[in-house]
XYZ file of C-alpha atoms in Angstrom:
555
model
C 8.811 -9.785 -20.770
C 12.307 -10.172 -18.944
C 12.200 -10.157 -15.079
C 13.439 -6.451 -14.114
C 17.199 -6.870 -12.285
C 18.299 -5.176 -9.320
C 21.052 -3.230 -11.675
C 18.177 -2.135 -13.898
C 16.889 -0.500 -11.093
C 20.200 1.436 -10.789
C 20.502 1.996 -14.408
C 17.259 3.689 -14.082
C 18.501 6.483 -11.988
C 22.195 6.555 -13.581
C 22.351 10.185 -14.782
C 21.398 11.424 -10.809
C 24.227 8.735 -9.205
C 27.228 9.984 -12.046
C 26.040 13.681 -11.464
C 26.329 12.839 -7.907
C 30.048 11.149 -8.368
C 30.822 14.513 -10.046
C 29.737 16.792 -7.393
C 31.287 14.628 -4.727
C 34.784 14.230 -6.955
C 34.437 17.997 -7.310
C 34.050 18.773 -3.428
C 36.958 16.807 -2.797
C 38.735 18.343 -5.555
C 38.304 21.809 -4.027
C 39.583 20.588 -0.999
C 42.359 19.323 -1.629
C 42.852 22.252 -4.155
C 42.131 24.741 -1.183
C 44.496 23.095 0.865
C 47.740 22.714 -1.510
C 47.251 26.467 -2.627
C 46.554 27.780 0.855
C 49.198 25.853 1.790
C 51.878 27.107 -1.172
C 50.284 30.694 -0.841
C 50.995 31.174 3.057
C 54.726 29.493 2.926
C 55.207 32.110 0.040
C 53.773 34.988 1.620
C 55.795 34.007 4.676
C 59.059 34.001 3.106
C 58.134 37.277 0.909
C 57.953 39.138 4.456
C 60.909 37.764 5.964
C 62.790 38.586 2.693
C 61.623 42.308 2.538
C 59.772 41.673 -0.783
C 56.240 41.699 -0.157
C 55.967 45.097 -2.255
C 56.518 42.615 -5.287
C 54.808 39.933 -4.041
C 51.743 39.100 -5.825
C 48.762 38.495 -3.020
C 45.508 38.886 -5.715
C 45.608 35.955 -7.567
C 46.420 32.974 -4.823
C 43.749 34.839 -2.595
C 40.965 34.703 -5.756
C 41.839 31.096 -6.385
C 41.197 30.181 -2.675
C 38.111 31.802 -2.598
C 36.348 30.714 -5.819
C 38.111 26.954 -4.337
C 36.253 28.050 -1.021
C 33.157 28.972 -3.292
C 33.125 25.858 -4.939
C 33.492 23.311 -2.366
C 30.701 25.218 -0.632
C 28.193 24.862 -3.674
C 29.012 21.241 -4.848
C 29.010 20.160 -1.204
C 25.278 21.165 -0.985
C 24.406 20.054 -4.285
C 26.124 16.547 -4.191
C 23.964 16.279 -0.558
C 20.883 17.002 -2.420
C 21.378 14.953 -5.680
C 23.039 12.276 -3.454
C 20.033 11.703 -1.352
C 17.154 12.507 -3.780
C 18.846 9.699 -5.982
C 18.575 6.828 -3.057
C 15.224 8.333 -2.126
C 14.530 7.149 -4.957
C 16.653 3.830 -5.210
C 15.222 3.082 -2.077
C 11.582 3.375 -3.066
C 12.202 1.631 -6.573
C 13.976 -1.482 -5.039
C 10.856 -1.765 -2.911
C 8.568 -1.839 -5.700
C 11.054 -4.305 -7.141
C 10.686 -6.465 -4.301
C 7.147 -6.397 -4.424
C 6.899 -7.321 -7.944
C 9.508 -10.360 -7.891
C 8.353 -11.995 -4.742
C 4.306 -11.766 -4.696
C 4.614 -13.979 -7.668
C 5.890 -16.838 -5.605
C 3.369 -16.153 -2.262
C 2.326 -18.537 -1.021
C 3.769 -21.369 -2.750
C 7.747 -20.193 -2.561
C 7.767 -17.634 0.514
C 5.437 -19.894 2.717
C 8.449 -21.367 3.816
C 10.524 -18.062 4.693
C 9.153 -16.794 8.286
C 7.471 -13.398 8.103
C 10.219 -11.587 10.230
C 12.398 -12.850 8.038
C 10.820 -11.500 5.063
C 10.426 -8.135 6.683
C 14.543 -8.136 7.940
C 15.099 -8.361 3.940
C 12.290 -6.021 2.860
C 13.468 -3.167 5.667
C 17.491 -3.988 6.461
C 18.672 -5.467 3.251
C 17.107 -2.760 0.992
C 18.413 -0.494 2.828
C 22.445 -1.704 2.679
C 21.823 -1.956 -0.825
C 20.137 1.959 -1.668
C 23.165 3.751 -0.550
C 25.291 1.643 -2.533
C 26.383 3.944 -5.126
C 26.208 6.961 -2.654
C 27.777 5.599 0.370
C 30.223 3.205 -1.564
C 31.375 2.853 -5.272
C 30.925 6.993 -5.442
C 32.886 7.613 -3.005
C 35.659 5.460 -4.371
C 35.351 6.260 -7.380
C 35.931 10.017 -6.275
C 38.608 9.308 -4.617
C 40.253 7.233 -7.177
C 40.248 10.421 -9.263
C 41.514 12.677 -6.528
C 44.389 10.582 -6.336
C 44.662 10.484 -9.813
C 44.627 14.250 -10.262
C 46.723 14.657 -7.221
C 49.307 12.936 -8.149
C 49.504 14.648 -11.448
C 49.632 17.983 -10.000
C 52.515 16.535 -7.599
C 54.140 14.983 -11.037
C 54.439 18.731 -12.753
C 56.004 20.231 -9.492
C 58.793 16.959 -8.932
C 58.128 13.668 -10.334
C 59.654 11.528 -7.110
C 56.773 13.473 -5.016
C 54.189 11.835 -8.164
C 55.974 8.523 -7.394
C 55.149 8.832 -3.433
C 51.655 10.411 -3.270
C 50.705 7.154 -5.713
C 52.344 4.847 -3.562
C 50.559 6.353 -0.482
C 47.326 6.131 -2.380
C 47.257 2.627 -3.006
C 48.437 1.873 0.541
C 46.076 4.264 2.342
C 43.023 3.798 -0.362
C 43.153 0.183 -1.095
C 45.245 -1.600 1.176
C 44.362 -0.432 4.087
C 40.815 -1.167 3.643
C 41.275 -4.484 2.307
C 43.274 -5.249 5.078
C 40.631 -3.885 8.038
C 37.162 -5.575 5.823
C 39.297 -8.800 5.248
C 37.150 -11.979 5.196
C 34.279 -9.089 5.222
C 31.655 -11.003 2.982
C 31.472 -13.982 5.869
C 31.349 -11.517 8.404
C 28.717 -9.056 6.843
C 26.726 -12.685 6.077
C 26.382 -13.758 9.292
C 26.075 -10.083 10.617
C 22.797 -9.922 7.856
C 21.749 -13.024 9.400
C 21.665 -12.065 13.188
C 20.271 -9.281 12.346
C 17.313 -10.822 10.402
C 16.920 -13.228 13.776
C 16.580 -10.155 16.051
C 13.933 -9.354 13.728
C 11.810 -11.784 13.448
C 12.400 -13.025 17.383
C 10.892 -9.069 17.873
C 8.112 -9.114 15.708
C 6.994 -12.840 16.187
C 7.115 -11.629 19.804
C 4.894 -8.962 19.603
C 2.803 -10.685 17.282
C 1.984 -13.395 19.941
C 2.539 -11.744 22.643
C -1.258 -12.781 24.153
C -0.598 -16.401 23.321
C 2.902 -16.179 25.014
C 1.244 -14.431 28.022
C -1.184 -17.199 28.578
C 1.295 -19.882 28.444
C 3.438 -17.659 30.441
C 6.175 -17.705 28.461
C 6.991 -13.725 28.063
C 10.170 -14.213 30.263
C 11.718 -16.910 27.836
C 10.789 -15.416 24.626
C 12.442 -12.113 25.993
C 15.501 -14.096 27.423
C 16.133 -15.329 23.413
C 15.490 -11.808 22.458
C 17.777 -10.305 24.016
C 20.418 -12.983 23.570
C 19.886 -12.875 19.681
C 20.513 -8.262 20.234
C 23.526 -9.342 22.352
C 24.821 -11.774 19.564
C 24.378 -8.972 16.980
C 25.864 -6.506 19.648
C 29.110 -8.305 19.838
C 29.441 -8.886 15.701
C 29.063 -4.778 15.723
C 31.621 -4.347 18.457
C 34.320 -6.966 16.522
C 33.104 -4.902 13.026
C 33.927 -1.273 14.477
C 36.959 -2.999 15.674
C 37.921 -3.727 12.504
C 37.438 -0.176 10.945
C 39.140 1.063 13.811
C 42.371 -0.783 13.612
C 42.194 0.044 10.057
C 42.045 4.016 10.996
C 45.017 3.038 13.219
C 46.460 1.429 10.781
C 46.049 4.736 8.159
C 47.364 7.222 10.728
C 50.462 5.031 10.959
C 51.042 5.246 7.596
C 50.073 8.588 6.987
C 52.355 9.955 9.645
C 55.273 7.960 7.806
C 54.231 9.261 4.238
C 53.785 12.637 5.451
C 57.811 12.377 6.999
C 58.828 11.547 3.872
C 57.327 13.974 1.823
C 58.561 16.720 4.395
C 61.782 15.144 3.785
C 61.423 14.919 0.192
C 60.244 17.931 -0.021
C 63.170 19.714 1.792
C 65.662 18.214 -0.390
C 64.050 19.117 -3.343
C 64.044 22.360 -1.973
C 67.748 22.606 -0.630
C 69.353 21.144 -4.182
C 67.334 23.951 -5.689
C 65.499 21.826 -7.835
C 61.892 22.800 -5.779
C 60.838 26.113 -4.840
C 60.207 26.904 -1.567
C 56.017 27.790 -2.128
C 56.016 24.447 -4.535
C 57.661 21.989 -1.714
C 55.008 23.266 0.915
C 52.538 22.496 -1.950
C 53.309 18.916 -1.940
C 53.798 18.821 1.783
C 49.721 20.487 1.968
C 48.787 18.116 -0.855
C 49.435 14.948 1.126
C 47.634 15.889 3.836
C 44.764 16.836 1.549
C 45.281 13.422 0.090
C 45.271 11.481 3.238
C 42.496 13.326 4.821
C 40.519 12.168 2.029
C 41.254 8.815 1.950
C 40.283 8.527 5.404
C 36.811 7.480 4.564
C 38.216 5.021 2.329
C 37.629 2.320 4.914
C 33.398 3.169 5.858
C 33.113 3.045 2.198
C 34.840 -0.365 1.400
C 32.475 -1.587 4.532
C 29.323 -0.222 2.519
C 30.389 -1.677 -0.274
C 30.574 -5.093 1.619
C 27.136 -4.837 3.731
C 25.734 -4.055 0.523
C 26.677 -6.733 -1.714
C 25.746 -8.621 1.233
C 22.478 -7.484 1.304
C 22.054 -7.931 -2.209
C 22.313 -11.067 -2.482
C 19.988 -12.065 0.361
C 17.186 -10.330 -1.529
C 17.951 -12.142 -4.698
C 17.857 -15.578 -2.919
C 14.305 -13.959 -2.163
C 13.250 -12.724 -5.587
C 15.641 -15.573 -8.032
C 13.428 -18.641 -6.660
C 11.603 -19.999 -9.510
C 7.724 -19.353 -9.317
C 5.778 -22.848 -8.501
C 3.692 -21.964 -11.462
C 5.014 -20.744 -14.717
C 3.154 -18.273 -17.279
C 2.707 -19.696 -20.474
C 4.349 -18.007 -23.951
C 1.288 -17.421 -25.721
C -1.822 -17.526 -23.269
C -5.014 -18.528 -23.795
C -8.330 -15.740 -23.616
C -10.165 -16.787 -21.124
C -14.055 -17.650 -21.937
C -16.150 -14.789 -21.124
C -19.268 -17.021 -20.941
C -20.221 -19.250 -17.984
C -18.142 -22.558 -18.641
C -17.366 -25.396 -16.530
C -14.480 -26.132 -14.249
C -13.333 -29.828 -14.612
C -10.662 -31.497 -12.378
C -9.219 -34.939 -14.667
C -7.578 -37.552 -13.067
C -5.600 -34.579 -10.915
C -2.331 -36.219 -8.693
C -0.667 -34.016 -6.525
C 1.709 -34.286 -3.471
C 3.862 -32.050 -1.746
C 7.506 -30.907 -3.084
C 9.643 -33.628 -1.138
C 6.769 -35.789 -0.180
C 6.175 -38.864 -1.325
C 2.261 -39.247 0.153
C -0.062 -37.989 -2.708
C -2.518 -35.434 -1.236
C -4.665 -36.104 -4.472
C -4.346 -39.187 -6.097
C -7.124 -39.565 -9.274
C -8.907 -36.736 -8.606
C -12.154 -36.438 -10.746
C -14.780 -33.268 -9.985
C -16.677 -31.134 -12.527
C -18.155 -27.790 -11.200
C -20.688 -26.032 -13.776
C -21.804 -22.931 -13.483
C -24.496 -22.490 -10.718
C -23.202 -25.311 -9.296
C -22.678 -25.267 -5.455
C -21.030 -27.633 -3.645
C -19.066 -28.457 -0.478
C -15.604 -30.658 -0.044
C -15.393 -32.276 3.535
C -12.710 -34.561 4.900
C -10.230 -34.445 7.711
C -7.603 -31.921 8.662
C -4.492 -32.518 6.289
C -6.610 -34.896 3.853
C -5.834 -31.917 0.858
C -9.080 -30.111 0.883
C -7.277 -26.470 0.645
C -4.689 -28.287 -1.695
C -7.917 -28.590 -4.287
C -8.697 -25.143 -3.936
C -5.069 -24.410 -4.469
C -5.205 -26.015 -7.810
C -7.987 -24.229 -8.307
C -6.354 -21.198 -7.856
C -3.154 -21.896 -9.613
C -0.770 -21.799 -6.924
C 0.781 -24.994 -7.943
C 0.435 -27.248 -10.360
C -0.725 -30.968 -10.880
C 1.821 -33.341 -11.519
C -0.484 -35.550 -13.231
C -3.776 -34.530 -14.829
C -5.566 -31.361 -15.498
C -7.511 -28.575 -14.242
C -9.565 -27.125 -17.225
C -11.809 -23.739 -17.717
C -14.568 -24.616 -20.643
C -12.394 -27.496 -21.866
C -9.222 -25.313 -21.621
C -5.935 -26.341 -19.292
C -5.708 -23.524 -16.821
C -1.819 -23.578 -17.472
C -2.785 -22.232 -20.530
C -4.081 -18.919 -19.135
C -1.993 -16.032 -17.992
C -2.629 -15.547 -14.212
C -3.846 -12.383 -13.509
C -6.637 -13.094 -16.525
C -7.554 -16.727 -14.456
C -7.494 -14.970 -11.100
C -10.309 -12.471 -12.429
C -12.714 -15.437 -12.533
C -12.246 -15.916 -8.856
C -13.345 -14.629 -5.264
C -11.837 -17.049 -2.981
C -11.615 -16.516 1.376
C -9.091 -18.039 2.338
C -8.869 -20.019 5.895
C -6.626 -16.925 7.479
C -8.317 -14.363 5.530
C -6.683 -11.049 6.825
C -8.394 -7.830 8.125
C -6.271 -4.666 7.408
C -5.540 -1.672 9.175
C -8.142 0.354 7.661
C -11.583 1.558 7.549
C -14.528 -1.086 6.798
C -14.835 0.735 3.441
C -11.342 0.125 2.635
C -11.542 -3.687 3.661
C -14.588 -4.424 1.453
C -13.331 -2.296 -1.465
C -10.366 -4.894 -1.602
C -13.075 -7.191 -3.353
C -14.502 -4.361 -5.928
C -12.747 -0.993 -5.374
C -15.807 0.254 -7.597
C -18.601 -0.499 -5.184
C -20.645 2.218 -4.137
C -21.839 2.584 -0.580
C -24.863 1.317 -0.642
C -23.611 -1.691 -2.585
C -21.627 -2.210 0.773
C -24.074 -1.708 2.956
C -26.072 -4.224 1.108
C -23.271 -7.433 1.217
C -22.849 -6.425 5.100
C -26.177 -6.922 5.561
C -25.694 -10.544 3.786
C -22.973 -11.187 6.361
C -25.130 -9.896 9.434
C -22.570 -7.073 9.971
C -24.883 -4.391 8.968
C -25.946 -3.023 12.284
C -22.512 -4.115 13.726
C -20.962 -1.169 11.557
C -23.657 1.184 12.060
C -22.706 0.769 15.852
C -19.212 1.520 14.771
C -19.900 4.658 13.310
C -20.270 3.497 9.804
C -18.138 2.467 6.792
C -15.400 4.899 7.616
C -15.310 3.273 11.045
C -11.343 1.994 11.674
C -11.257 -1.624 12.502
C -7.803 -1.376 13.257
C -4.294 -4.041 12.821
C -5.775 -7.264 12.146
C -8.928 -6.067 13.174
C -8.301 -5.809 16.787
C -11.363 -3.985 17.408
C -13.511 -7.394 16.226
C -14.297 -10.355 16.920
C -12.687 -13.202 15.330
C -16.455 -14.603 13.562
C -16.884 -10.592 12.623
C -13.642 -10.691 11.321
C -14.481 -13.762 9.198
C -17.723 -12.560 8.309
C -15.948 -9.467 6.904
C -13.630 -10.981 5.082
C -16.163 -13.341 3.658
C -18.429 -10.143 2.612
C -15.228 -8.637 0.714
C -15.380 -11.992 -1.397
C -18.959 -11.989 -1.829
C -18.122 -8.170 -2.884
C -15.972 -9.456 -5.679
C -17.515 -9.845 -9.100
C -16.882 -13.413 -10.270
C -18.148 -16.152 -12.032
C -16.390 -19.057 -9.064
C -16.109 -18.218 -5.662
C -14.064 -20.589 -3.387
C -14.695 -20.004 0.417
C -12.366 -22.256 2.639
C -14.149 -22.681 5.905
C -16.077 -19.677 5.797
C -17.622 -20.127 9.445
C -14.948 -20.785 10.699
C -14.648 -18.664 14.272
C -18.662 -18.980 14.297
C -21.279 -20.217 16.410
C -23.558 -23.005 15.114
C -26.819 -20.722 15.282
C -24.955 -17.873 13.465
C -22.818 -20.113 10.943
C -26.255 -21.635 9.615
C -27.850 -18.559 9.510
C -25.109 -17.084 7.435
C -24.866 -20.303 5.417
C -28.675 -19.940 4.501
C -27.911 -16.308 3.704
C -24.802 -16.848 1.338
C -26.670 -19.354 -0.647
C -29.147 -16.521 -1.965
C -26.006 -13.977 -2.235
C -23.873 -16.487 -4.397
C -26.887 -15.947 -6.825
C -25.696 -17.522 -10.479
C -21.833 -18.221 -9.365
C -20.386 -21.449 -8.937
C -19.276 -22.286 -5.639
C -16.536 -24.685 -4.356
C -17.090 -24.809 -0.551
C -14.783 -26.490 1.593
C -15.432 -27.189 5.534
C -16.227 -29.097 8.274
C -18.931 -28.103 9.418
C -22.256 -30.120 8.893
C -24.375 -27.731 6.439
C -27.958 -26.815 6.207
C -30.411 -28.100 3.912
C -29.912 -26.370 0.785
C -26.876 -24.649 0.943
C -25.370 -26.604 -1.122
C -25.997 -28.791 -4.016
C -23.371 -31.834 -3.727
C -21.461 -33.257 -0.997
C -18.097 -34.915 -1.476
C -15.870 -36.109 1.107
C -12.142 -36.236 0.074
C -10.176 -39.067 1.782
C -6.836 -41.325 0.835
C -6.465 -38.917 -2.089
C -9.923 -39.572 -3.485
C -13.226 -37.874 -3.682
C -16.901 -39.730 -2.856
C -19.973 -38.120 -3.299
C -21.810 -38.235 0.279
């Protein structure tokens, strides 16, 4: 299936954003409408007085044009607000899903090496640039395209040379004065995005470690570059409203001369008789309409620009290929216990040299348990990354019952897994909610039962039970209770392999073989790939193997 696009997104909500266009082009129309026959209607009734013929003078039918004009500016005004914003409500919430569903693919292999700030700038700031787009930007210029258009029609069928200014005046006041005030705009809004992504992340990495940067007392610094980076972005809004300001100076210079000469034209229309006098205060009332509209020419061109912007900082996200690729026609994966062989696997880094894994050979059958040691950076998690298909081998094979797990589609392979990673989060939630992550099926007592595995049982009956919060990151644990949850929401997870990276990690010795003892009765029939540190208990596992130079011995 074809990756959705960011304009198939758009396309999706395309009859709300044109009947949107509509009821904007439509309050604008009224105005200006409104204003030209207000206008025409008042010099008329003016000169009707003055000239004693007001008897004849008709009043009814300008008066019921300006108030169905009145009427219907009122009612499209309301209705483009409501279409207008219930469309990039729902934009705003489809590009997020979007964004969700392009870049999990490539976590952890492609965004590991974007900062999590950063990621958030694009997910919040960018997103929102681009929702409005149609709303704050191309509608509004296409509206006022077609005001132009129909304005200087109606100027063409009272005197053609007014037609020949009001389209002159349009251009000037609805293209180039814009393009002259957002000039070089894509650099500017780039580097704007950018700063703005900095503050960000400088914020949130900030608060994130704010304990660590109190201990090493470095608050003060970190606050120093903080603000810097908000004064940077400070000054790059100052120069930008600078810009949109000497392009409104720029359109009320021009407007002022365009609205001369129309007076002028106007009158001399008027005095060679070839105007009447309600029709040249028409054209005088229709510029103004005109220019008054076009006023917001320049915000809009400056949407347009932050938006594109903005777009394409979330494809650069999203457009990275994946470090693994789904194959055409994938494999079923065995339902029965099979084996999991690693053949003659080579891997190193993307831009390394240095093979992590150079030859590996390891077979894992089912009921098999056993442990990978070695020192920090030897490639023990880069196994269990194979494992897990987050990249692939350059040389060799990972197989499933004889199969090449590149054969499999993903979401089928990751089924056959529970894995705990070395970070393993805790999320803002209940303990329910945490466990249920592993089997959102589980009954209660079913969770009561893998706590008790874990030795967190009468930990959350102290808490108040499964609906107890444990709060962002699980601030209110411990960092082994933290582990030992997360490692119960794998146990939780019904599959045949389960791959636990450092799983007492955070623990003390007396605890950690206690738990070990414990998780070799709850693993039960699965396989299990263990990799740590740690020296393990008798009988936890079956087979040791220490992984150095790229190679695996069996202790």
């Amino acid at each position: 299936m074809k990756p959705q696009t960011m304009r198939d997104v758009f396309k999706r909500h395309r009859w709300r954003l044109l009947l949107a266009t509509l009821l904007l082009f439509t309050t604008m129309l009224a105005g200006v409408g409104l204003l030209g026959l207000s206008g025409g209607f008042l010099t008329a009734a003016a000169l009707a007085g003055a000239l004693g013929m007001g008897s004849t003078f008709n009043f009814f039918s300008p008066s019921a044009g300006i108030r169905a004009l009145t009427m219907a500016r009122i009612v499209s005004r309301y209705f483009e607000k409501l279409v207008g914003h219930d469309a990039t409500l729902r934009i705003a919430r489809d590009l997020r899903v979007w964004f969700f569903q392009r870049a999990l693919p490539l976590a952890p292999a492609r965004l590991g090496s974007s900062r999590t700030g950063e990621l958030l700038a694009r997910l919040i700031t960018d997103i929102g640039e681009v929702d409005g787009l149609m709303v704050r930007a191309i509608s509004p210029l296409l509206a006022l395209a077609g005001i132009a258009l129909a304005t200087v029609l109606a100027a063409g069928l009272i005197y053609w040379p007014a037609a020949v200014l009001l389209l002159l005046l349009a251009l000037l006041v609805g293209i180039g004065v814009p393009v002259f005030a957002v000039r070089r705009g894509d650099a500017v809004e780039a580097k704007r995005a950018q700063q703005r992504a900095s503050l960000r992340t400088l914020a949130f990495e900030g608060l994130e470690g704010v304990a660590d940067l109190t201990a090493l007392d470095a608050r003060d610094d970190w606050t120093l570059r903080v603000d810097a980076a908000a004064q940077q972005l400070a000054r790059s809004d100052q120069r930008r409203r600078r810009r949109l300001i000497g392009g409104n100076v720029l359109h009320s210079s021009i407007a002022g001369l365009g609205l001369l000469a129309m007076l002028w034209l106007a009158l001399s229309a008027f005095q060679a008789g070839q105007v009447q006098a309600a029709f040249a205060a028409t054209l005088v009332f229709l510029t103004v309409a005109l220019l008054e509209v076009a006023a917001g020419s320049g915000i809009a061109w400056q949407a347009l620009q932050s938006a594109r912007v903005a777009g394409k900082r979330l494809r650069q996200i999203v457009d990275q290929p994946p470090a693994v690729q789904e194959p055409a026609q994938p494999h079923t994966v065995p339902e029965c216990a099979v084996a999991v062989t690693f053949e003659q696997v080579v891997f190193a880094w993307p831009g390394e040299t240095r093979r992590l894994l150079d030859g590996v050979d390891l077979q894992l059958v089912p009921g098999d348990r056993i442990a990978i040691r070695g020192d920090s950076g030897c490639g023990k998690t880069t196994l269990s990354a194979l494992l897990l298909r987050l990249w692939d081998p350059q040389q060799g094979s990972v197989r499933f019952g004889g199969v090449d797990l590149r054969e499999f589609a993903q979401d089928q392979w990751y089924r056959q897994i529970a894995w705990l990673p070395q970070g393993a989060p805790v999320f803002a939630g209940s303990i329910a909610e945490n466990l249920r992550l592993g089997d959102p099926q589980a009954s209660d007592a079913a969770l009561w039962d893998v706590l008790a595995q874990v030795r967190l049982g009468d930990w959350a009956q102290q808490q108040g039970g499964l609906e107890a919060w444990v709060g962002e990151n699980g601030a209110t644990m411990s960092a082994g209770q933290a582990r030992r949850l997360a490692l119960a929401r794998a146990l939780l997870r019904n599959a045949p392999i389960m791959v636990l990276d450092e799983p007492t990690e955070g623990l003390d010795v007396d605890t950690a073989h206690a738990l070990l003892v414990d998780l070799a009765a709850a693993v039960g029939q699965r396989s299990l790939l263990m990799i740590t540190h740690d020296r393990l208990p008798e009988g936890v596992v079956q087979r040791e193997y220490r992984l150095q130079q790229g190679r695996l011995d069996l202790q």
